[in-house]
Amino acid sequence: MQRQIAQFLTYMRVERGASDYTVKSYREDLIAATDYFAEEDGTCPAPASITAVELRGFLSALHEAGYAKTSIARKLASLRSFYRYGQREGWATSNPARALRNPRKGRSLPHFLTTEEIGTLLSAPPAESPMGIRDRAILETMYSGGLRVSEVVGLSDADVDLAQEILLVKGKGRRERLSPLGSYATRALKAWLRQRKLSPSEKQGREAPVFTNRFGTRLTTRSVGRMLEKYLKETGLDLRTSPHTLRHSFATHLLDRGADIRSVQELLGHKSLVTTQIYTHVSTANLRAAYEKAHPRAK
């Protein structure tokens, strides 16, 4: 097996142009497999004789040893590539790694802010400066409708209906949805649009961008990220917070207060309910924490 591994690594480096780091990763993954089989059988078998069942045993051993699922998935990918090469070279008649499924990656719960923290953040932009008025309108709009940062900077005047308190949001895959505006966001947007008209550099018309920089051009997602970071530092809030955290907070707070998951799915613009269900785990975790803190016989 050592000879086939050496030939495979040479092939990856010379013919496929793999980087030194990639070749090193392949080498480590394949040597881990040879070490396992040598320990199990006393000697490393020829790679063509290794079955899918035996490879599954190798992956199970990695799992029991505490390897991360991402590491196990990478080793499986290396074995698939190795056996594909073997089929090409003729020393393998099949690819036993192909039949094995990658381990399911656990989904980490999204980071979100509490309602108190959201209140602190949204009140941070100064109401007496033009940029502060704009920043508050951005943050209020994102939290009010659970908008992605790309969606909020993509808003044009034609997408805003302040009389009905709704936005026409253009989401992923060119899917459009109507997003309601709360009273706080509506007031903040009205204040910004009044302020925006005072600038001679501002564009006019239905296609004019709602949120602009000091030069009157459409704001970028990167600029929103920098703006948010500034207020996080000023307020002492968690610096892990990103523009997307406002969207996570929006969904979590709605579910915490009894909104049904289908409605939250529609509001977020998720194509699949599975994507939205991660927020039910957050709400359940909060409920469990409250129970354990309050119930006298919870522990």
PDB file of C-alpha atoms in Angstrom:
ATOM      1  CA  MET A   1       0.000   0.000   0.000  1.00  0.00           C
ATOM      2  CA  GLN A   2       2.915   2.336   0.685  1.00  0.00           C
ATOM      3  CA  ARG A   3       4.021   2.100  -2.951  1.00  0.00           C
ATOM      4  CA  GLN A   4       0.575   2.959  -4.290  1.00  0.00           C
ATOM      5  CA  ILE A   5       0.313   5.899  -1.878  1.00  0.00           C
ATOM      6  CA  ALA A   6       3.687   7.275  -3.037  1.00  0.00           C
ATOM      7  CA  GLN A   7       2.610   6.998  -6.681  1.00  0.00           C
ATOM      8  CA  PHE A   8      -0.724   8.653  -5.911  1.00  0.00           C
ATOM      9  CA  LEU A   9       0.950  11.595  -4.149  1.00  0.00           C
ATOM     10  CA  THR A  10       3.318  12.056  -7.096  1.00  0.00           C
ATOM     11  CA  TYR A  11       0.334  12.027  -9.446  1.00  0.00           C
ATOM     12  CA  MET A  12      -1.457  14.651  -7.360  1.00  0.00           C
ATOM     13  CA  ARG A  13       1.599  16.892  -7.226  1.00  0.00           C
ATOM     14  CA  VAL A  14       2.822  16.558 -10.828  1.00  0.00           C
ATOM     15  CA  GLU A  15      -0.259  15.903 -12.943  1.00  0.00           C
ATOM     16  CA  ARG A  16      -2.976  17.546 -10.870  1.00  0.00           C
ATOM     17  CA  GLY A  17      -0.844  20.446  -9.628  1.00  0.00           C
ATOM     18  CA  ALA A  18      -1.931  19.995  -6.001  1.00  0.00           C
ATOM     19  CA  SER A  19      -0.344  22.307  -3.456  1.00  0.00           C
ATOM     20  CA  ASP A  20       2.171  21.103  -0.891  1.00  0.00           C
ATOM     21  CA  TYR A  21      -0.464  21.495   1.802  1.00  0.00           C
ATOM     22  CA  THR A  22      -2.987  19.364  -0.118  1.00  0.00           C
ATOM     23  CA  VAL A  23      -0.416  16.636  -0.761  1.00  0.00           C
ATOM     24  CA  LYS A  24       0.549  16.690   2.921  1.00  0.00           C
ATOM     25  CA  SER A  25      -3.114  16.265   3.910  1.00  0.00           C
ATOM     26  CA  TYR A  26      -3.552  13.315   1.533  1.00  0.00           C
ATOM     27  CA  ARG A  27      -0.402  11.700   2.903  1.00  0.00           C
ATOM     28  CA  GLU A  28      -1.526  12.065   6.530  1.00  0.00           C
ATOM     29  CA  ASP A  29      -5.011  10.713   5.768  1.00  0.00           C
ATOM     30  CA  LEU A  30      -3.771   7.676   3.863  1.00  0.00           C
ATOM     31  CA  ILE A  31      -1.019   6.860   6.364  1.00  0.00           C
ATOM     32  CA  ALA A  32      -3.635   6.943   9.134  1.00  0.00           C
ATOM     33  CA  ALA A  33      -5.526   4.268   7.203  1.00  0.00           C
ATOM     34  CA  THR A  34      -2.445   2.104   6.666  1.00  0.00           C
ATOM     35  CA  ASP A  35      -1.543   2.376  10.361  1.00  0.00           C
ATOM     36  CA  TYR A  36      -5.053   1.243  11.304  1.00  0.00           C
ATOM     37  CA  PHE A  37      -5.024  -1.795   9.024  1.00  0.00           C
ATOM     38  CA  ALA A  38      -1.472  -2.740  10.022  1.00  0.00           C
ATOM     39  CA  GLU A  39      -2.489  -2.683  13.667  1.00  0.00           C
ATOM     40  CA  GLU A  40      -5.650  -4.678  12.988  1.00  0.00           C
ATOM     41  CA  ASP A  41      -4.097  -7.356  10.740  1.00  0.00           C
ATOM     42  CA  GLY A  42      -0.463  -7.296  11.778  1.00  0.00           C
ATOM     43  CA  THR A  43       0.489  -6.192   8.279  1.00  0.00           C
ATOM     44  CA  CYS A  44      -1.002  -3.684   5.888  1.00  0.00           C
ATOM     45  CA  PRO A  45      -3.030  -5.452   3.192  1.00  0.00           C
ATOM     46  CA  ALA A  46      -2.924  -4.595  -0.477  1.00  0.00           C
ATOM     47  CA  PRO A  47      -5.304  -1.691  -1.093  1.00  0.00           C
ATOM     48  CA  ALA A  48      -7.252  -3.652  -3.734  1.00  0.00           C
ATOM     49  CA  SER A  49      -8.201  -6.241  -1.091  1.00  0.00           C
ATOM     50  CA  ILE A  50      -9.680  -3.739   1.366  1.00  0.00           C
ATOM     51  CA  THR A  51     -13.470  -3.781   1.422  1.00  0.00           C
ATOM     52  CA  ALA A  52     -16.063  -1.131   2.182  1.00  0.00           C
ATOM     53  CA  VAL A  53     -16.844  -2.923   5.447  1.00  0.00           C
ATOM     54  CA  GLU A  54     -13.198  -2.669   6.521  1.00  0.00           C
ATOM     55  CA  LEU A  55     -13.079   1.009   5.586  1.00  0.00           C
ATOM     56  CA  ARG A  56     -16.224   1.548   7.647  1.00  0.00           C
ATOM     57  CA  GLY A  57     -14.383  -0.004  10.586  1.00  0.00           C
ATOM     58  CA  PHE A  58     -11.564   2.491  10.084  1.00  0.00           C
ATOM     59  CA  LEU A  59     -14.008   5.423  10.125  1.00  0.00           C
ATOM     60  CA  SER A  60     -15.723   4.029  13.227  1.00  0.00           C
ATOM     61  CA  ALA A  61     -12.357   3.833  14.983  1.00  0.00           C
ATOM     62  CA  LEU A  62     -11.730   7.477  14.147  1.00  0.00           C
ATOM     63  CA  HIS A  63     -15.124   8.394  15.570  1.00  0.00           C
ATOM     64  CA  GLU A  64     -14.451   6.471  18.790  1.00  0.00           C
ATOM     65  CA  ALA A  65     -11.068   8.162  19.080  1.00  0.00           C
ATOM     66  CA  GLY A  66     -12.807  11.551  19.175  1.00  0.00           C
ATOM     67  CA  TYR A  67     -11.960  12.851  15.701  1.00  0.00           C
ATOM     68  CA  ALA A  68     -14.114  15.710  14.484  1.00  0.00           C
ATOM     69  CA  LYS A  69     -16.685  14.860  11.831  1.00  0.00           C
ATOM     70  CA  THR A  70     -14.980  17.245   9.430  1.00  0.00           C
ATOM     71  CA  SER A  71     -11.681  15.366   9.860  1.00  0.00           C
ATOM     72  CA  ILE A  72     -13.371  12.004   9.270  1.00  0.00           C
ATOM     73  CA  ALA A  73     -15.086  13.361   6.152  1.00  0.00           C
ATOM     74  CA  ARG A  74     -11.744  14.613   4.826  1.00  0.00           C
ATOM     75  CA  LYS A  75     -10.097  11.218   5.330  1.00  0.00           C
ATOM     76  CA  LEU A  76     -12.963   9.539   3.522  1.00  0.00           C
ATOM     77  CA  ALA A  77     -12.584  12.013   0.634  1.00  0.00           C
ATOM     78  CA  SER A  78      -8.857  11.208   0.460  1.00  0.00           C
ATOM     79  CA  LEU A  79      -9.628   7.491   0.283  1.00  0.00           C
ATOM     80  CA  ARG A  80     -12.143   8.058  -2.516  1.00  0.00           C
ATOM     81  CA  SER A  81      -9.555   9.996  -4.521  1.00  0.00           C
ATOM     82  CA  PHE A  82      -6.922   7.347  -3.834  1.00  0.00           C
ATOM     83  CA  TYR A  83      -9.129   4.539  -5.119  1.00  0.00           C
ATOM     84  CA  ARG A  84     -10.245   6.541  -8.163  1.00  0.00           C
ATOM     85  CA  TYR A  85      -6.576   6.828  -9.016  1.00  0.00           C
ATOM     86  CA  GLY A  86      -6.224   3.072  -8.446  1.00  0.00           C
ATOM     87  CA  GLN A  87      -9.037   2.334 -10.897  1.00  0.00           C
ATOM     88  CA  ARG A  88      -7.333   4.532 -13.443  1.00  0.00           C
ATOM     89  CA  GLU A  89      -4.017   2.752 -12.955  1.00  0.00           C
ATOM     90  CA  GLY A  90      -5.600  -0.692 -12.951  1.00  0.00           C
ATOM     91  CA  TRP A  91      -4.626  -1.935  -9.491  1.00  0.00           C
ATOM     92  CA  ALA A  92      -8.147  -1.403  -8.113  1.00  0.00           C
ATOM     93  CA  THR A  93     -11.253  -2.865  -9.721  1.00  0.00           C
ATOM     94  CA  SER A  94     -13.667  -0.867  -7.566  1.00  0.00           C
ATOM     95  CA  ASN A  95     -13.789   2.089  -5.187  1.00  0.00           C
ATOM     96  CA  PRO A  96     -14.852   0.752  -1.759  1.00  0.00           C
ATOM     97  CA  ALA A  97     -14.841   4.281  -0.287  1.00  0.00           C
ATOM     98  CA  ARG A  98     -17.504   5.426  -2.725  1.00  0.00           C
ATOM     99  CA  ALA A  99     -20.241   3.433  -0.980  1.00  0.00           C
ATOM    100  CA  LEU A 100     -19.593   5.107   2.377  1.00  0.00           C
ATOM    101  CA  ARG A 101     -21.512   8.195   3.415  1.00  0.00           C
ATOM    102  CA  ASN A 102     -19.914  11.223   4.969  1.00  0.00           C
ATOM    103  CA  PRO A 103     -20.683  11.669   8.665  1.00  0.00           C
ATOM    104  CA  ARG A 104     -23.449  14.144   9.254  1.00  0.00           C
ATOM    105  CA  LYS A 105     -22.073  17.446  10.384  1.00  0.00           C
ATOM    106  CA  GLY A 106     -23.715  18.822  13.499  1.00  0.00           C
ATOM    107  CA  ARG A 107     -25.208  22.243  12.954  1.00  0.00           C
ATOM    108  CA  SER A 108     -24.016  24.775  15.472  1.00  0.00           C
ATOM    109  CA  LEU A 109     -26.704  26.961  16.961  1.00  0.00           C
ATOM    110  CA  PRO A 110     -26.674  30.465  15.502  1.00  0.00           C
ATOM    111  CA  HIS A 111     -25.390  33.303  17.658  1.00  0.00           C
ATOM    112  CA  PHE A 112     -28.086  35.827  18.533  1.00  0.00           C
ATOM    113  CA  LEU A 113     -28.598  38.838  20.782  1.00  0.00           C
ATOM    114  CA  THR A 114     -31.148  39.087  23.558  1.00  0.00           C
ATOM    115  CA  THR A 115     -33.928  41.654  23.272  1.00  0.00           C
ATOM    116  CA  GLU A 116     -32.083  43.833  25.796  1.00  0.00           C
ATOM    117  CA  GLU A 117     -28.878  43.631  23.764  1.00  0.00           C
ATOM    118  CA  ILE A 118     -30.779  44.429  20.582  1.00  0.00           C
ATOM    119  CA  GLY A 119     -32.207  47.509  22.300  1.00  0.00           C
ATOM    120  CA  THR A 120     -28.716  48.604  23.328  1.00  0.00           C
ATOM    121  CA  LEU A 121     -27.377  48.153  19.805  1.00  0.00           C
ATOM    122  CA  LEU A 122     -30.241  49.905  18.027  1.00  0.00           C
ATOM    123  CA  SER A 123     -30.017  52.939  20.289  1.00  0.00           C
ATOM    124  CA  ALA A 124     -26.236  53.288  19.812  1.00  0.00           C
ATOM    125  CA  PRO A 125     -26.195  55.380  16.578  1.00  0.00           C
ATOM    126  CA  PRO A 126     -26.365  59.099  17.447  1.00  0.00           C
ATOM    127  CA  ALA A 127     -29.692  60.635  16.461  1.00  0.00           C
ATOM    128  CA  GLU A 128     -28.178  64.088  15.895  1.00  0.00           C
ATOM    129  CA  SER A 129     -25.807  63.185  13.031  1.00  0.00           C
ATOM    130  CA  PRO A 130     -26.774  62.278   9.440  1.00  0.00           C
ATOM    131  CA  MET A 131     -24.733  59.070   9.468  1.00  0.00           C
ATOM    132  CA  GLY A 132     -26.145  58.143  12.861  1.00  0.00           C
ATOM    133  CA  ILE A 133     -29.680  58.554  11.520  1.00  0.00           C
ATOM    134  CA  ARG A 134     -28.775  56.365   8.556  1.00  0.00           C
ATOM    135  CA  ASP A 135     -27.103  53.710  10.706  1.00  0.00           C
ATOM    136  CA  ARG A 136     -30.072  53.457  13.037  1.00  0.00           C
ATOM    137  CA  ALA A 137     -32.404  53.064  10.055  1.00  0.00           C
ATOM    138  CA  ILE A 138     -30.218  50.254   8.668  1.00  0.00           C
ATOM    139  CA  LEU A 139     -30.084  48.351  11.944  1.00  0.00           C
ATOM    140  CA  GLU A 140     -33.784  48.834  12.667  1.00  0.00           C
ATOM    141  CA  THR A 141     -34.718  47.666   9.160  1.00  0.00           C
ATOM    142  CA  MET A 142     -32.536  44.575   9.330  1.00  0.00           C
ATOM    143  CA  TYR A 143     -33.903  43.528  12.707  1.00  0.00           C
ATOM    144  CA  SER A 144     -37.505  44.494  11.926  1.00  0.00           C
ATOM    145  CA  GLY A 145     -37.721  42.245   8.859  1.00  0.00           C
ATOM    146  CA  GLY A 146     -34.942  39.737   9.406  1.00  0.00           C
ATOM    147  CA  LEU A 147     -33.184  40.994   6.281  1.00  0.00           C
ATOM    148  CA  ARG A 148     -29.845  39.759   5.036  1.00  0.00           C
ATOM    149  CA  VAL A 149     -27.236  42.486   4.738  1.00  0.00           C
ATOM    150  CA  SER A 150     -27.243  42.077   0.933  1.00  0.00           C
ATOM    151  CA  GLU A 151     -31.001  42.577   0.939  1.00  0.00           C
ATOM    152  CA  VAL A 152     -30.933  45.774   2.966  1.00  0.00           C
ATOM    153  CA  VAL A 153     -28.202  47.437   0.876  1.00  0.00           C
ATOM    154  CA  GLY A 154     -30.041  46.316  -2.277  1.00  0.00           C
ATOM    155  CA  LEU A 155     -33.199  48.228  -1.374  1.00  0.00           C
ATOM    156  CA  SER A 156     -34.263  50.966  -3.772  1.00  0.00           C
ATOM    157  CA  ASP A 157     -36.886  53.637  -3.208  1.00  0.00           C
ATOM    158  CA  ALA A 158     -39.418  51.683  -5.289  1.00  0.00           C
ATOM    159  CA  ASP A 159     -39.150  48.812  -2.786  1.00  0.00           C
ATOM    160  CA  VAL A 160     -40.294  50.906   0.173  1.00  0.00           C
ATOM    161  CA  ASP A 161     -43.951  51.528   1.010  1.00  0.00           C
ATOM    162  CA  LEU A 162     -43.996  53.517   4.231  1.00  0.00           C
ATOM    163  CA  ALA A 163     -47.752  54.065   4.075  1.00  0.00           C
ATOM    164  CA  GLN A 164     -48.350  50.301   4.202  1.00  0.00           C
ATOM    165  CA  GLU A 165     -45.204  49.742   6.289  1.00  0.00           C
ATOM    166  CA  ILE A 166     -43.829  47.026   4.030  1.00  0.00           C
ATOM    167  CA  LEU A 167     -40.722  46.373   1.949  1.00  0.00           C
ATOM    168  CA  LEU A 168     -40.321  44.455  -1.284  1.00  0.00           C
ATOM    169  CA  VAL A 169     -37.202  42.407  -0.608  1.00  0.00           C
ATOM    170  CA  LYS A 170     -35.165  40.713  -3.336  1.00  0.00           C
ATOM    171  CA  GLY A 171     -33.639  37.640  -1.754  1.00  0.00           C
ATOM    172  CA  LYS A 172     -31.537  34.693  -2.851  1.00  0.00           C
ATOM    173  CA  GLY A 173     -32.259  33.125  -6.206  1.00  0.00           C
ATOM    174  CA  ARG A 174     -34.050  36.305  -7.292  1.00  0.00           C
ATOM    175  CA  ARG A 175     -36.945  35.341  -5.048  1.00  0.00           C
ATOM    176  CA  GLU A 176     -38.996  38.308  -3.878  1.00  0.00           C
ATOM    177  CA  ARG A 177     -40.973  38.591  -0.673  1.00  0.00           C
ATOM    178  CA  LEU A 178     -42.886  41.225   1.236  1.00  0.00           C
ATOM    179  CA  SER A 179     -41.366  42.126   4.572  1.00  0.00           C
ATOM    180  CA  PRO A 180     -43.300  44.059   7.224  1.00  0.00           C
ATOM    181  CA  LEU A 181     -41.819  47.073   8.938  1.00  0.00           C
ATOM    182  CA  GLY A 182     -42.365  47.622  12.641  1.00  0.00           C
ATOM    183  CA  SER A 183     -43.144  51.060  13.996  1.00  0.00           C
ATOM    184  CA  TYR A 184     -39.577  51.644  15.185  1.00  0.00           C
ATOM    185  CA  ALA A 185     -38.128  50.763  11.781  1.00  0.00           C
ATOM    186  CA  THR A 186     -40.741  52.861   9.982  1.00  0.00           C
ATOM    187  CA  ARG A 187     -39.887  55.942  12.067  1.00  0.00           C
ATOM    188  CA  ALA A 188     -36.163  55.364  11.600  1.00  0.00           C
ATOM    189  CA  LEU A 189     -36.553  54.987   7.837  1.00  0.00           C
ATOM    190  CA  LYS A 190     -38.685  58.123   7.560  1.00  0.00           C
ATOM    191  CA  ALA A 191     -36.069  60.075   9.497  1.00  0.00           C
ATOM    192  CA  TRP A 192     -33.287  58.827   7.214  1.00  0.00           C
ATOM    193  CA  LEU A 193     -35.181  59.509   3.991  1.00  0.00           C
ATOM    194  CA  ARG A 194     -35.874  63.065   5.157  1.00  0.00           C
ATOM    195  CA  GLN A 195     -32.192  63.484   5.958  1.00  0.00           C
ATOM    196  CA  ARG A 196     -31.117  61.943   2.668  1.00  0.00           C
ATOM    197  CA  LYS A 197     -33.089  64.484   0.641  1.00  0.00           C
ATOM    198  CA  LEU A 198     -31.012  67.283   2.155  1.00  0.00           C
ATOM    199  CA  SER A 199     -27.888  66.081   0.357  1.00  0.00           C
ATOM    200  CA  PRO A 200     -27.396  67.499  -3.168  1.00  0.00           C
ATOM    201  CA  SER A 201     -25.417  64.391  -4.197  1.00  0.00           C
ATOM    202  CA  GLU A 202     -28.329  62.032  -3.591  1.00  0.00           C
ATOM    203  CA  LYS A 203     -29.914  60.338  -6.584  1.00  0.00           C
ATOM    204  CA  GLN A 204     -33.632  60.719  -7.108  1.00  0.00           C
ATOM    205  CA  GLY A 205     -36.218  58.374  -8.590  1.00  0.00           C
ATOM    206  CA  ARG A 206     -37.633  54.925  -7.988  1.00  0.00           C
ATOM    207  CA  GLU A 207     -34.307  53.162  -8.594  1.00  0.00           C
ATOM    208  CA  ALA A 208     -32.385  55.390  -6.181  1.00  0.00           C
ATOM    209  CA  PRO A 209     -30.683  53.357  -3.426  1.00  0.00           C
ATOM    210  CA  VAL A 210     -32.318  53.676  -0.025  1.00  0.00           C
ATOM    211  CA  PHE A 211     -29.056  53.507   1.934  1.00  0.00           C
ATOM    212  CA  THR A 212     -26.150  55.530   0.625  1.00  0.00           C
ATOM    213  CA  ASN A 213     -22.667  56.546   1.692  1.00  0.00           C
ATOM    214  CA  ARG A 214     -21.489  60.108   2.099  1.00  0.00           C
ATOM    215  CA  PHE A 215     -20.938  60.346  -1.669  1.00  0.00           C
ATOM    216  CA  GLY A 216     -24.547  59.495  -2.440  1.00  0.00           C
ATOM    217  CA  THR A 217     -23.833  56.043  -3.903  1.00  0.00           C
ATOM    218  CA  ARG A 218     -25.261  52.692  -2.768  1.00  0.00           C
ATOM    219  CA  LEU A 219     -23.835  51.359   0.478  1.00  0.00           C
ATOM    220  CA  THR A 220     -21.897  48.061   0.357  1.00  0.00           C
ATOM    221  CA  THR A 221     -22.259  45.017   2.610  1.00  0.00           C
ATOM    222  CA  ARG A 222     -18.689  45.535   3.768  1.00  0.00           C
ATOM    223  CA  SER A 223     -19.511  49.064   4.885  1.00  0.00           C
ATOM    224  CA  VAL A 224     -22.451  47.795   6.937  1.00  0.00           C
ATOM    225  CA  GLY A 225     -20.162  45.266   8.599  1.00  0.00           C
ATOM    226  CA  ARG A 226     -17.661  47.965   9.545  1.00  0.00           C
ATOM    227  CA  MET A 227     -20.452  50.195  10.808  1.00  0.00           C
ATOM    228  CA  LEU A 228     -21.809  47.426  13.019  1.00  0.00           C
ATOM    229  CA  GLU A 229     -18.370  46.629  14.403  1.00  0.00           C
ATOM    230  CA  LYS A 230     -17.979  50.259  15.450  1.00  0.00           C
ATOM    231  CA  TYR A 231     -21.179  50.192  17.502  1.00  0.00           C
ATOM    232  CA  LEU A 232     -20.343  46.808  19.023  1.00  0.00           C
ATOM    233  CA  LYS A 233     -17.116  48.247  20.381  1.00  0.00           C
ATOM    234  CA  GLU A 234     -18.900  51.337  21.667  1.00  0.00           C
ATOM    235  CA  THR A 235     -21.572  49.337  23.491  1.00  0.00           C
ATOM    236  CA  GLY A 236     -19.366  46.466  24.664  1.00  0.00           C
ATOM    237  CA  LEU A 237     -21.568  43.870  22.993  1.00  0.00           C
ATOM    238  CA  ASP A 238     -20.259  40.513  21.782  1.00  0.00           C
ATOM    239  CA  LEU A 239     -17.814  41.105  18.931  1.00  0.00           C
ATOM    240  CA  ARG A 240     -18.882  37.824  17.323  1.00  0.00           C
ATOM    241  CA  THR A 241     -22.013  39.690  16.284  1.00  0.00           C
ATOM    242  CA  SER A 242     -22.295  40.156  12.529  1.00  0.00           C
ATOM    243  CA  PRO A 243     -25.006  41.711  10.341  1.00  0.00           C
ATOM    244  CA  HIS A 244     -26.451  38.204   9.996  1.00  0.00           C
ATOM    245  CA  THR A 245     -26.801  38.033  13.791  1.00  0.00           C
ATOM    246  CA  LEU A 246     -29.680  40.513  13.530  1.00  0.00           C
ATOM    247  CA  ARG A 247     -31.456  38.058  11.228  1.00  0.00           C
ATOM    248  CA  HIS A 248     -30.794  35.212  13.683  1.00  0.00           C
ATOM    249  CA  SER A 249     -32.086  37.367  16.533  1.00  0.00           C
ATOM    250  CA  PHE A 250     -35.216  38.294  14.573  1.00  0.00           C
ATOM    251  CA  ALA A 251     -36.137  34.619  14.005  1.00  0.00           C
ATOM    252  CA  THR A 252     -35.282  33.523  17.539  1.00  0.00           C
ATOM    253  CA  HIS A 253     -37.287  36.301  19.177  1.00  0.00           C
ATOM    254  CA  LEU A 254     -40.346  35.598  17.017  1.00  0.00           C
ATOM    255  CA  LEU A 255     -40.329  31.901  17.891  1.00  0.00           C
ATOM    256  CA  ASP A 256     -39.702  32.656  21.565  1.00  0.00           C
ATOM    257  CA  ARG A 257     -42.893  34.727  21.560  1.00  0.00           C
ATOM    258  CA  GLY A 258     -45.108  32.139  19.923  1.00  0.00           C
ATOM    259  CA  ALA A 259     -44.820  32.766  16.185  1.00  0.00           C
ATOM    260  CA  ASP A 260     -45.387  29.603  14.164  1.00  0.00           C
ATOM    261  CA  ILE A 261     -42.427  28.270  12.223  1.00  0.00           C
ATOM    262  CA  ARG A 262     -44.173  28.464   8.827  1.00  0.00           C
ATOM    263  CA  SER A 263     -44.684  32.201   9.254  1.00  0.00           C
ATOM    264  CA  VAL A 264     -41.051  32.665  10.254  1.00  0.00           C
ATOM    265  CA  GLN A 265     -40.020  30.670   7.189  1.00  0.00           C
ATOM    266  CA  GLU A 266     -41.997  33.045   4.966  1.00  0.00           C
ATOM    267  CA  LEU A 267     -40.628  36.129   6.686  1.00  0.00           C
ATOM    268  CA  LEU A 268     -37.042  34.925   6.317  1.00  0.00           C
ATOM    269  CA  GLY A 269     -37.545  33.909   2.705  1.00  0.00           C
ATOM    270  CA  HIS A 270     -36.317  30.365   3.301  1.00  0.00           C
ATOM    271  CA  LYS A 271     -37.097  27.985   0.460  1.00  0.00           C
ATOM    272  CA  SER A 272     -37.077  24.979   2.795  1.00  0.00           C
ATOM    273  CA  LEU A 273     -38.547  24.647   6.275  1.00  0.00           C
ATOM    274  CA  VAL A 274     -35.492  22.588   7.263  1.00  0.00           C
ATOM    275  CA  THR A 275     -33.369  25.752   7.118  1.00  0.00           C
ATOM    276  CA  THR A 276     -35.721  27.525   9.500  1.00  0.00           C
ATOM    277  CA  GLN A 277     -35.864  24.662  11.985  1.00  0.00           C
ATOM    278  CA  ILE A 278     -32.431  25.490  13.408  1.00  0.00           C
ATOM    279  CA  TYR A 279     -34.137  28.359  15.248  1.00  0.00           C
ATOM    280  CA  THR A 280     -36.528  25.996  17.015  1.00  0.00           C
ATOM    281  CA  HIS A 281     -33.461  24.392  18.594  1.00  0.00           C
ATOM    282  CA  VAL A 282     -32.381  27.795  19.887  1.00  0.00           C
ATOM    283  CA  SER A 283     -35.813  28.438  21.382  1.00  0.00           C
ATOM    284  CA  THR A 284     -35.915  24.973  22.943  1.00  0.00           C
ATOM    285  CA  ALA A 285     -32.481  25.511  24.453  1.00  0.00           C
ATOM    286  CA  ASN A 286     -33.636  28.800  25.980  1.00  0.00           C
ATOM    287  CA  LEU A 287     -36.760  27.145  27.345  1.00  0.00           C
ATOM    288  CA  ARG A 288     -34.715  24.354  28.904  1.00  0.00           C
ATOM    289  CA  ALA A 289     -32.304  26.825  30.494  1.00  0.00           C
ATOM    290  CA  ALA A 290     -35.208  28.792  31.987  1.00  0.00           C
ATOM    291  CA  TYR A 291     -36.779  25.577  33.299  1.00  0.00           C
ATOM    292  CA  GLU A 292     -33.568  24.385  34.942  1.00  0.00           C
ATOM    293  CA  LYS A 293     -33.021  27.777  36.520  1.00  0.00           C
ATOM    294  CA  ALA A 294     -36.543  28.148  37.911  1.00  0.00           C
ATOM    295  CA  HIS A 295     -37.846  24.680  38.723  1.00  0.00           C
ATOM    296  CA  PRO A 296     -36.940  23.515  42.249  1.00  0.00           C
ATOM    297  CA  ARG A 297     -36.569  19.889  41.180  1.00  0.00           C
ATOM    298  CA  ALA A 298     -35.120  20.363  37.710  1.00  0.00           C
ATOM    299  CA  LYS A 299     -31.716  19.066  38.812  1.00  0.00           C
TER     300      LYS A 299
END
